[in-house]
Backbone as numpy.savetxt, mean C-alpha at the origin, in Angstrom:
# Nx Ny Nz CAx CAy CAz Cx Cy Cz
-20.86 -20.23 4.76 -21.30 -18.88 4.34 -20.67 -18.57 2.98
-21.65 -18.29 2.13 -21.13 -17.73 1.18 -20.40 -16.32 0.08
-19.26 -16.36 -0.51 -18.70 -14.96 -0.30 -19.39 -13.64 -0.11
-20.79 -14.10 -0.85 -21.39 -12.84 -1.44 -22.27 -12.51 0.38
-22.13 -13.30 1.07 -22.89 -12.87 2.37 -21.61 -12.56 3.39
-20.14 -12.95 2.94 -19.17 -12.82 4.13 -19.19 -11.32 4.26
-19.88 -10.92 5.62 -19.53 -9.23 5.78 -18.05 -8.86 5.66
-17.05 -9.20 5.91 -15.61 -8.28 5.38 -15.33 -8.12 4.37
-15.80 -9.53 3.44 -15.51 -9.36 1.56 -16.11 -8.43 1.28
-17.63 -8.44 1.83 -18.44 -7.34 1.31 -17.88 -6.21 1.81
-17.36 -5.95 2.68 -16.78 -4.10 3.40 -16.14 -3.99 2.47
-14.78 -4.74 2.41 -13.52 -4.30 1.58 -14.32 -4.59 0.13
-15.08 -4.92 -0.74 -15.55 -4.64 -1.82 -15.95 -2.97 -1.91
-16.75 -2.53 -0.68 -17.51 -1.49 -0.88 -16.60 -0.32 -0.45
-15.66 -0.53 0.10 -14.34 0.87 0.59 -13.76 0.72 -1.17
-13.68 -0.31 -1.82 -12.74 -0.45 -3.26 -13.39 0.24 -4.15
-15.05 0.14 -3.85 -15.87 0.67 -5.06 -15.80 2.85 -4.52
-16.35 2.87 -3.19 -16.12 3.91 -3.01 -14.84 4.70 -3.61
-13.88 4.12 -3.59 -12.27 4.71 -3.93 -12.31 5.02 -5.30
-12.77 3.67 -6.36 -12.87 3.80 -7.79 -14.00 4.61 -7.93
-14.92 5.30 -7.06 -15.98 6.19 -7.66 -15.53 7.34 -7.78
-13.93 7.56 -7.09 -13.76 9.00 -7.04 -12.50 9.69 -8.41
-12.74 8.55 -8.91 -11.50 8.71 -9.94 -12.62 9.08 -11.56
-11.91 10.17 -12.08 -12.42 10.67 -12.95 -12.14 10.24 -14.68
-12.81 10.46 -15.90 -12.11 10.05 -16.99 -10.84 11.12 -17.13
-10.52 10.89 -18.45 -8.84 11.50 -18.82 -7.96 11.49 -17.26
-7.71 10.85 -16.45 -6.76 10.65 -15.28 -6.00 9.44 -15.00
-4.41 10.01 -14.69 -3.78 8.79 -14.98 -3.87 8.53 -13.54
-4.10 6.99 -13.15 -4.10 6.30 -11.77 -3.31 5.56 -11.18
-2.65 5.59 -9.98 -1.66 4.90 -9.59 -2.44 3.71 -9.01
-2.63 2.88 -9.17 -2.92 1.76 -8.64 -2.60 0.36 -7.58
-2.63 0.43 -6.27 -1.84 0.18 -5.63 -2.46 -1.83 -5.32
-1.55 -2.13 -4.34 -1.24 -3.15 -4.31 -2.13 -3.93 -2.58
-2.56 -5.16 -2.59 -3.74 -5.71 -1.55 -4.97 -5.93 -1.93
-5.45 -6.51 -0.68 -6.55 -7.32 -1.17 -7.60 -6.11 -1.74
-7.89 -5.45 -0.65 -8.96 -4.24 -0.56 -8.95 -3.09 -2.00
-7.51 -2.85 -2.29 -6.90 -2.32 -3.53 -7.62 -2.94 -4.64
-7.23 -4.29 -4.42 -7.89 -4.96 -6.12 -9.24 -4.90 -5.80
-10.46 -4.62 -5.22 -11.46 -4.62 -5.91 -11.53 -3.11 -5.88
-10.91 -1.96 -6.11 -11.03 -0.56 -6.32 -10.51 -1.00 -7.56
-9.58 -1.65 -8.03 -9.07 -2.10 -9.55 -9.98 -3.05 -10.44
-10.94 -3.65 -9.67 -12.06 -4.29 -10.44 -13.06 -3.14 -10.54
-13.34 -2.10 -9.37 -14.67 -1.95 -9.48 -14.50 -0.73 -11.04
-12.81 0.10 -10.94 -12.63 1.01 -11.72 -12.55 0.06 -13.42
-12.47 -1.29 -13.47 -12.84 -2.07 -14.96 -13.61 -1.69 -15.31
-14.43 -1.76 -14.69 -16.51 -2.00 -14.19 -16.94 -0.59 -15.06
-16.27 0.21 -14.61 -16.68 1.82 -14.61 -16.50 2.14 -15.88
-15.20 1.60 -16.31 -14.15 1.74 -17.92 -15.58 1.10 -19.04
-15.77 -0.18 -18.82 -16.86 -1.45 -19.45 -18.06 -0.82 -19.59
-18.55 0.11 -18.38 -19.89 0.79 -18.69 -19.85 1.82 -19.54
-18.44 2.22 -19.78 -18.43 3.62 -20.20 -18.65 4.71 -19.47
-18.67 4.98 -18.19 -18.90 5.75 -17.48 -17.52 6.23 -17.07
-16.25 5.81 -17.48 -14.76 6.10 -17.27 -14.22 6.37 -19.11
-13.62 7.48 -19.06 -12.77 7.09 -20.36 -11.91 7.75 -20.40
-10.59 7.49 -21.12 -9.34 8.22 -21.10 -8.99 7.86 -19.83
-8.81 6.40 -19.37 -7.68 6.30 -18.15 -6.89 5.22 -18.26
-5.58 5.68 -17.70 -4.22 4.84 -17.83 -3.47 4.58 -16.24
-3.53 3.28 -16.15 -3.24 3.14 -14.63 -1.65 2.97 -14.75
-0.88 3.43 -13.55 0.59 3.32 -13.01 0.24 2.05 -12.03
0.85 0.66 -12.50 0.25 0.21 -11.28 1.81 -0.17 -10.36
1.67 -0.66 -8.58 2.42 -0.66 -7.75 3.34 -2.01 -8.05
2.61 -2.94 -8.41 3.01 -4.29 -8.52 2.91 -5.07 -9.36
3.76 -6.15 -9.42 3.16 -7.38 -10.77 1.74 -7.47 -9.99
1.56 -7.25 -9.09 0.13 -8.11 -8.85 -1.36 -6.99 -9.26
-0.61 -5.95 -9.23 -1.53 -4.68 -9.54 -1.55 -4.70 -11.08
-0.51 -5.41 -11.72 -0.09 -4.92 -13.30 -1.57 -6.01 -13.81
-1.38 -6.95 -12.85 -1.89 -8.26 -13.42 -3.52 -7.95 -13.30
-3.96 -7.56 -12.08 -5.18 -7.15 -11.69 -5.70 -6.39 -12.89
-5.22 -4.91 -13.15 -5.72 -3.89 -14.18 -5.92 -4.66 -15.36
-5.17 -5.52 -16.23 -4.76 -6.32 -17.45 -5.84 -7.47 -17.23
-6.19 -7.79 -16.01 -7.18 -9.03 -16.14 -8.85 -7.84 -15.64
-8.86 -6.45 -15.80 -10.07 -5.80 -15.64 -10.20 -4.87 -16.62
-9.37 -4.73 -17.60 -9.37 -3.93 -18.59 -8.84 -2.44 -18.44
-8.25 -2.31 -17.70 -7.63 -1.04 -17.65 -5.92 -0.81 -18.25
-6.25 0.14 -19.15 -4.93 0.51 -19.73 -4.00 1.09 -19.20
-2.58 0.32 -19.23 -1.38 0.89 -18.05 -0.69 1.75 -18.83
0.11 2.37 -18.11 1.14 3.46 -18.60 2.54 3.13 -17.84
3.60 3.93 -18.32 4.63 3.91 -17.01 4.99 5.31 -16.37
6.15 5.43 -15.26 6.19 6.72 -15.06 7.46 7.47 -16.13
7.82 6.93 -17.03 8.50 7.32 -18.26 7.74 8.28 -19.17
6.61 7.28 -19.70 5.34 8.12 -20.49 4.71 9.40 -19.86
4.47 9.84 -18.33 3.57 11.07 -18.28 4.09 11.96 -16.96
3.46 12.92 -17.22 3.66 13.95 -16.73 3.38 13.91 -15.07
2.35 13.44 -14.89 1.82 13.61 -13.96 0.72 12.41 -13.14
0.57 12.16 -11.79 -0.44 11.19 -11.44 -1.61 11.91 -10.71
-3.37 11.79 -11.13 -3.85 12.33 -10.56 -4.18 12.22 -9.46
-4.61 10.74 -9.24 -4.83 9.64 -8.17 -4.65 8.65 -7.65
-4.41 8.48 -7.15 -3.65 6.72 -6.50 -4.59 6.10 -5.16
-4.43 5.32 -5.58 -5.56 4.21 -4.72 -4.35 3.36 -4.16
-4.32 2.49 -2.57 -3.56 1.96 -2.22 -4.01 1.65 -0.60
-3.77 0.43 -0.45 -4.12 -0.12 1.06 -3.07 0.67 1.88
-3.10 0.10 3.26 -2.45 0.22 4.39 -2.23 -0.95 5.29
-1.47 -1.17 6.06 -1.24 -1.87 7.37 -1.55 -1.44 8.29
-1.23 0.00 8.42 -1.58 0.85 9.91 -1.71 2.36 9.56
-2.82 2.86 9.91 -2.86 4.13 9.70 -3.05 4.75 11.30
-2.24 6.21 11.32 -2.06 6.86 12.62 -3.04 8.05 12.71
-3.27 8.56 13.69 -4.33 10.13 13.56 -3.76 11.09 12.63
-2.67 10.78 12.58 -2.30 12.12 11.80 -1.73 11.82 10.06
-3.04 10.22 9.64 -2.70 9.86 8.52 -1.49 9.16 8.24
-0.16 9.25 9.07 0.57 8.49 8.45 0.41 6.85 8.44
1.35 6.31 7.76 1.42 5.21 7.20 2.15 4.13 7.79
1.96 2.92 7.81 2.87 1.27 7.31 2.37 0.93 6.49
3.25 0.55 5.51 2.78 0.00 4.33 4.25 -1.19 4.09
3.77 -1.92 3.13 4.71 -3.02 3.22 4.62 -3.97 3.30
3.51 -4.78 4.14 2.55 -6.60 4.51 3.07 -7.31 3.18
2.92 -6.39 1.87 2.86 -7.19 0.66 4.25 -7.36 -0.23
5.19 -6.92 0.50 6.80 -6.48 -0.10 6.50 -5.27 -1.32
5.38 -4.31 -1.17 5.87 -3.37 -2.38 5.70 -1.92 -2.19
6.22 -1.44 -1.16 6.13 -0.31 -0.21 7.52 0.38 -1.23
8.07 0.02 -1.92 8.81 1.03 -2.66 8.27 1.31 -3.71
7.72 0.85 -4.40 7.14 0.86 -5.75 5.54 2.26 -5.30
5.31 1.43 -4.15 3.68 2.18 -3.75 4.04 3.69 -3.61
5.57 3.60 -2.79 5.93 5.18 -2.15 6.26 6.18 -3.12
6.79 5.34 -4.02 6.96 6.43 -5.34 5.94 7.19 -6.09
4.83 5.52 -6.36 3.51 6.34 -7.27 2.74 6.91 -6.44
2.76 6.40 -5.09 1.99 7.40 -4.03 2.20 8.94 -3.38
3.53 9.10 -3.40 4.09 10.19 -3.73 3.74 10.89 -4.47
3.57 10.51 -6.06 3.58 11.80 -6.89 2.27 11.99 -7.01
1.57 11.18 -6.90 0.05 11.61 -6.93 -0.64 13.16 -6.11
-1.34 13.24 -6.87 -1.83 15.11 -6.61 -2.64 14.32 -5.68
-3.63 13.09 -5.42 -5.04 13.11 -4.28 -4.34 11.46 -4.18
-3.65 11.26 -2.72 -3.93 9.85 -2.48 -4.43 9.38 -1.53
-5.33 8.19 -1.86 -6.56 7.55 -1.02 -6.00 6.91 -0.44
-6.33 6.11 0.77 -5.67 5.06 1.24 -7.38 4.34 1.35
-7.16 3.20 1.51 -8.41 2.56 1.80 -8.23 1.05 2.86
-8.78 1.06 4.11 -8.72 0.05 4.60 -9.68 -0.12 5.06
-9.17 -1.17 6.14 -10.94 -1.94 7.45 -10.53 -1.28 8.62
-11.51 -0.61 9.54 -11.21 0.10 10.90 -9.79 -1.00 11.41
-9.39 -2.33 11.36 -8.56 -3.24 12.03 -7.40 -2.34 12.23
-7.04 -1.74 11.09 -5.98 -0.57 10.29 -5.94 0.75 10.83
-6.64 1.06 12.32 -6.42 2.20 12.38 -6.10 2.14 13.98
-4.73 2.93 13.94 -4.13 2.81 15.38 -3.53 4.08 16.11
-3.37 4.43 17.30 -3.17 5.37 18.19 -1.59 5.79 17.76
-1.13 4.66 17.34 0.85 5.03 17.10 0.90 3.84 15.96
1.72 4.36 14.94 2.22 3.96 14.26 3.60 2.58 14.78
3.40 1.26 14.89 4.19 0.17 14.93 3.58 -0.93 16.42
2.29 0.18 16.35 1.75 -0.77 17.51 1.92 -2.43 17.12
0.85 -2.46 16.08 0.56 -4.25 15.71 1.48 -4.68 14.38
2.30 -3.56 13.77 2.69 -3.88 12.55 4.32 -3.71 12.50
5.62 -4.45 12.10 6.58 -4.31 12.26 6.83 -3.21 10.83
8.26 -2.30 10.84 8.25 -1.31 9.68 9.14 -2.72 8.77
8.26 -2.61 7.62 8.90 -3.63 6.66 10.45 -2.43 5.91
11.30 -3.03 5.48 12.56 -2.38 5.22 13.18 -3.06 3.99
12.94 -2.55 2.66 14.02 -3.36 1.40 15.59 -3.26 1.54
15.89 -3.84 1.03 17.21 -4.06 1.47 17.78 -4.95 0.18
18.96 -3.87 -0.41 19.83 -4.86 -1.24 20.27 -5.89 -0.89
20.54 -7.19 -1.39 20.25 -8.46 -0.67 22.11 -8.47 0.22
23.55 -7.97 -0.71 24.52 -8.15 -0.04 24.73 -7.15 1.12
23.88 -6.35 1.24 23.43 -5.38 2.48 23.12 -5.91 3.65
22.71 -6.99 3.45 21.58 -7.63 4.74 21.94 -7.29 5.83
23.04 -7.85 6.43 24.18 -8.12 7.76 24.51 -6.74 8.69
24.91 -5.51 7.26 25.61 -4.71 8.03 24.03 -3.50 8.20
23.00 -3.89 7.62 21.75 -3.50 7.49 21.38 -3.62 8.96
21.54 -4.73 9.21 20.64 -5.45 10.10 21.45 -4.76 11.60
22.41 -4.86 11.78 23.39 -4.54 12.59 23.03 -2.76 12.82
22.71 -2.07 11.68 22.92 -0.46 11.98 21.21 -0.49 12.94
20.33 -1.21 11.98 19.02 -1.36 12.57 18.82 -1.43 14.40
19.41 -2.62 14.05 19.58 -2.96 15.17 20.07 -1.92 16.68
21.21 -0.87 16.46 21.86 0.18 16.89 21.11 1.18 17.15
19.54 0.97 16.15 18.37 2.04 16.49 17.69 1.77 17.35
18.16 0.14 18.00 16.76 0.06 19.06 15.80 -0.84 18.09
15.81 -0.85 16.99 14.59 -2.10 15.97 15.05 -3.81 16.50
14.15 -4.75 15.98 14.47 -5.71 16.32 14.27 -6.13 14.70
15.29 -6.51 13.67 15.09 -6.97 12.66 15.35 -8.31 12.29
14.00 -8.43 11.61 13.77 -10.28 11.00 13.53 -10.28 9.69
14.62 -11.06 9.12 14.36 -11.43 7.15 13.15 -11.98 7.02
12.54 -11.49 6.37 10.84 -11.98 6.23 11.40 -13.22 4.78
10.48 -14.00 5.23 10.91 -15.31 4.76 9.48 -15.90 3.82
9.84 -16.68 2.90 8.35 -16.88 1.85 7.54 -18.09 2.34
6.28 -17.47 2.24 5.87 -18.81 2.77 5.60 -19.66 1.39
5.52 -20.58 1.50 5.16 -21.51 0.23 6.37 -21.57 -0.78
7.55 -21.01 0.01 8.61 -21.05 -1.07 9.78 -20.93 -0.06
10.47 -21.84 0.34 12.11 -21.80 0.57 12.55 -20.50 0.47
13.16 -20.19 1.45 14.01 -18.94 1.77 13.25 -17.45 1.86
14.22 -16.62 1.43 13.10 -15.38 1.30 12.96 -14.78 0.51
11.97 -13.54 1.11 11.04 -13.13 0.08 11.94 -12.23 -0.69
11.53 -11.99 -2.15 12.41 -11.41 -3.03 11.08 -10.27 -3.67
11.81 -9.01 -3.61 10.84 -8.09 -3.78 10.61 -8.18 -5.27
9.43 -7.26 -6.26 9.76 -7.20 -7.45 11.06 -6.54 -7.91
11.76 -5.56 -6.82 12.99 -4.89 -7.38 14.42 -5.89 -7.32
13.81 -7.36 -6.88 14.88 -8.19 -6.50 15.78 -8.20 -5.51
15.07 -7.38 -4.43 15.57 -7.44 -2.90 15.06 -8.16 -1.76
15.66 -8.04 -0.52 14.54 -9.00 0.38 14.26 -7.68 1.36
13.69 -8.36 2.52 12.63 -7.34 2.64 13.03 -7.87 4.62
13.51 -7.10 5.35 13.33 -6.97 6.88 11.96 -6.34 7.42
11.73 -7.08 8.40 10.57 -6.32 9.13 11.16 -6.11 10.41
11.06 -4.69 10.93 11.63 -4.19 12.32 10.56 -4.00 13.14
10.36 -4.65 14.34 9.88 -4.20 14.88 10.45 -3.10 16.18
9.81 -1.88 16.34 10.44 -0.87 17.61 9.26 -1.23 18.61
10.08 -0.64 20.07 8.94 -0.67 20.75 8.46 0.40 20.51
8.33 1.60 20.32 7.79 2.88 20.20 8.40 3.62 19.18
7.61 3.93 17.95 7.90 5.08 16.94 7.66 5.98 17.67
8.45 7.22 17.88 8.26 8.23 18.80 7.88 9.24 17.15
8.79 9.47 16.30 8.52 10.21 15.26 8.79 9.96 13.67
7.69 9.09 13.41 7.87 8.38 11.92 8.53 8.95 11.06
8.07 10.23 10.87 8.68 11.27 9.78 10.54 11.05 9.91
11.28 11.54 10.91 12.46 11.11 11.67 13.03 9.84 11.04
12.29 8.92 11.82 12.64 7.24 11.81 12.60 7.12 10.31
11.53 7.71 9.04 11.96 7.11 8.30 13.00 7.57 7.22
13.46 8.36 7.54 14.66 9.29 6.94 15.85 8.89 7.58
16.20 8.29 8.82 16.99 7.62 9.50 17.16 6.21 8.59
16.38 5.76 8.77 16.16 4.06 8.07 16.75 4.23 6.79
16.56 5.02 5.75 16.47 5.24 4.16 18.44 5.61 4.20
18.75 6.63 5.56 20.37 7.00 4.95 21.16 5.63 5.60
20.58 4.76 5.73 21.36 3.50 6.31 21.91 2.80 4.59
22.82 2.54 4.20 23.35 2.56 2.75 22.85 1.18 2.92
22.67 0.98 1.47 22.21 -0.30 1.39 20.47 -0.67 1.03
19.78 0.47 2.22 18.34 0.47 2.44 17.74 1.00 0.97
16.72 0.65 0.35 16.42 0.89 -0.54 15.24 1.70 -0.08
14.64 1.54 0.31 13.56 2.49 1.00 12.21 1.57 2.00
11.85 2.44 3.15 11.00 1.61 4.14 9.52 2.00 3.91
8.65 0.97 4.78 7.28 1.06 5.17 6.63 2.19 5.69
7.63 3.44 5.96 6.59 4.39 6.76 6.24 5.76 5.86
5.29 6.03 5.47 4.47 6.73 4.87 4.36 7.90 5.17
5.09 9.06 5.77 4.53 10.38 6.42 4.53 11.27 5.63
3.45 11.74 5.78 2.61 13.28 4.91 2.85 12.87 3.73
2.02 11.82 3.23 1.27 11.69 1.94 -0.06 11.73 1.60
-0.55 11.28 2.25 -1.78 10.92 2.38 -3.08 11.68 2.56
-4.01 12.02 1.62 -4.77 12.93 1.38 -6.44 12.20 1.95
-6.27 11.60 1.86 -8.05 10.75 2.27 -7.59 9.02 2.68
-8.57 8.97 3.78 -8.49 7.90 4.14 -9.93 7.14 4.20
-10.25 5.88 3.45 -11.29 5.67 3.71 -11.70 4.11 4.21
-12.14 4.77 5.45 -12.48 3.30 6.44 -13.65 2.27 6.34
-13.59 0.78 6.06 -14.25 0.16 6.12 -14.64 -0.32 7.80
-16.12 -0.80 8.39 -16.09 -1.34 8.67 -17.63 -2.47 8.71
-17.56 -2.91 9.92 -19.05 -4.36 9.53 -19.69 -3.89 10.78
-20.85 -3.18 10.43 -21.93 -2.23 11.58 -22.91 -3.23 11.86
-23.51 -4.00 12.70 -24.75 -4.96 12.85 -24.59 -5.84 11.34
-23.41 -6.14 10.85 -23.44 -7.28 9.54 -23.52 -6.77 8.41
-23.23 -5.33 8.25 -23.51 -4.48 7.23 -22.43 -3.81 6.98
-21.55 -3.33 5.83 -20.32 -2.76 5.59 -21.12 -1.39 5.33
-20.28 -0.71 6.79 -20.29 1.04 7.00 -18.93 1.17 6.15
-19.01 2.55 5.31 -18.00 3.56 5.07 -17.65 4.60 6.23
-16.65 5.22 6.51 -16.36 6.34 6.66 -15.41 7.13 6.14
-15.00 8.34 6.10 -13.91 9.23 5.59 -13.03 9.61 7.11
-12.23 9.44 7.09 -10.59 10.30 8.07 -10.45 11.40 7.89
């Protein structure tokens, strides 16, 4: 089968294009990080190339977001240069009824939480797979961590009831090293009883640089999925 017929490429193409349709000219964009993300970062090139976008400067989440915008023509900024973010585009791992978040699969849940944060409208965009009754059902909370932190990290974690594992690289010896030059735990709990809580707990653990859980950011959520072989949208 070929890409242009695989129904999920095609969903997550069409949740990316939906996302980049909602972003306006003169607006600076936070640009986030995943698969589904980069074609909202291709489709918003697309938009720039037609001329149907002008005056926009993306914040992006990651080298991999920096790299995406720079290989689609979109002009970056930092959060030094401006005032303000209008919109931010950015995947998920797990989204809950009440919008909150895991974020993290990709090690850049600190970088995302910041530009996702300041953003006045942020999108999230995934595939229905991504949408769950409780937050940590299928997804462990990923956790940065200064690297001489690890031990006594792991140990306080641990004291919460988490079960923490050094996420390790694949295709590369040892582990994963964030862009901020940290590594990265994934905890799994049996039950987030109250994310908001848990992740303000997690963050005053010294050492923690900041975690995967996302609460009350999140302004729109928009769901992909594959209806009879056909990529449905919906809105959250």
């Amino acid at each position: 089968m070929s890409a242009e017929q695989d129904p999920v490429k095609l969903m997550k193409q069409e949740v990316g294009r939906a996302a980049a349709a909602r972003v306006q000219s003169g607006t600076i964009v936070g640009l986030g990080t995943g698969s589904t993300t980069a074609y909202a970062i291709e489709f918003l090139g697309d938009r720039i190339k037609k001329g149907e976008l002008k005056d926009i400067k993306g914040i992006p989440t990651s080298f991999q977001a920096s790299v995406l915008a720079k290989q689609y023509g979109i002009p970056l900024t930092t959060l030094d240069e401006v005032d303000r973010i209008d919109i931010a585009i950015d995947g998920a791992d797990e989204v809950d009824p009440q919008h909150n978040l895991i974020k993290g699969g990709g090690a850049a849940h600190t970088r995302e939480k910041i530009v996702d944060a300041l953003a006045e409208q942020f999108i999230v965009v995934v595939d229905s797979s991504k949408i769950v009754d409780r937050l940590g059902s299928t997804f462990p909370v990923p956790v940065e961590v200064i690297p001489l932190a690890m031990t006594p990290v792991m140990r306080a974690i641990e004291k919460l009831g988490g079960k923490p594992e050094l996420r390790m690289g694949v295709k590369k010896a040892g582990p994963v090293i964030t862009d901020q030059g940290n590594m990265v735990i994934d905890v799994k709990f049996d039950s987030i009883d109250n994310p908001g809580e848990l992740e303000k707990t997690l963050n005053n653990i010294p050492g923690v640089l900041e975690n995967g859980l996302f609460v009350g950011v999140t302004d729109l959520v928009l769901v992909g999925e594959v209806v009879d072989g056909k990529p449905v949208i919906r809105e959250l």
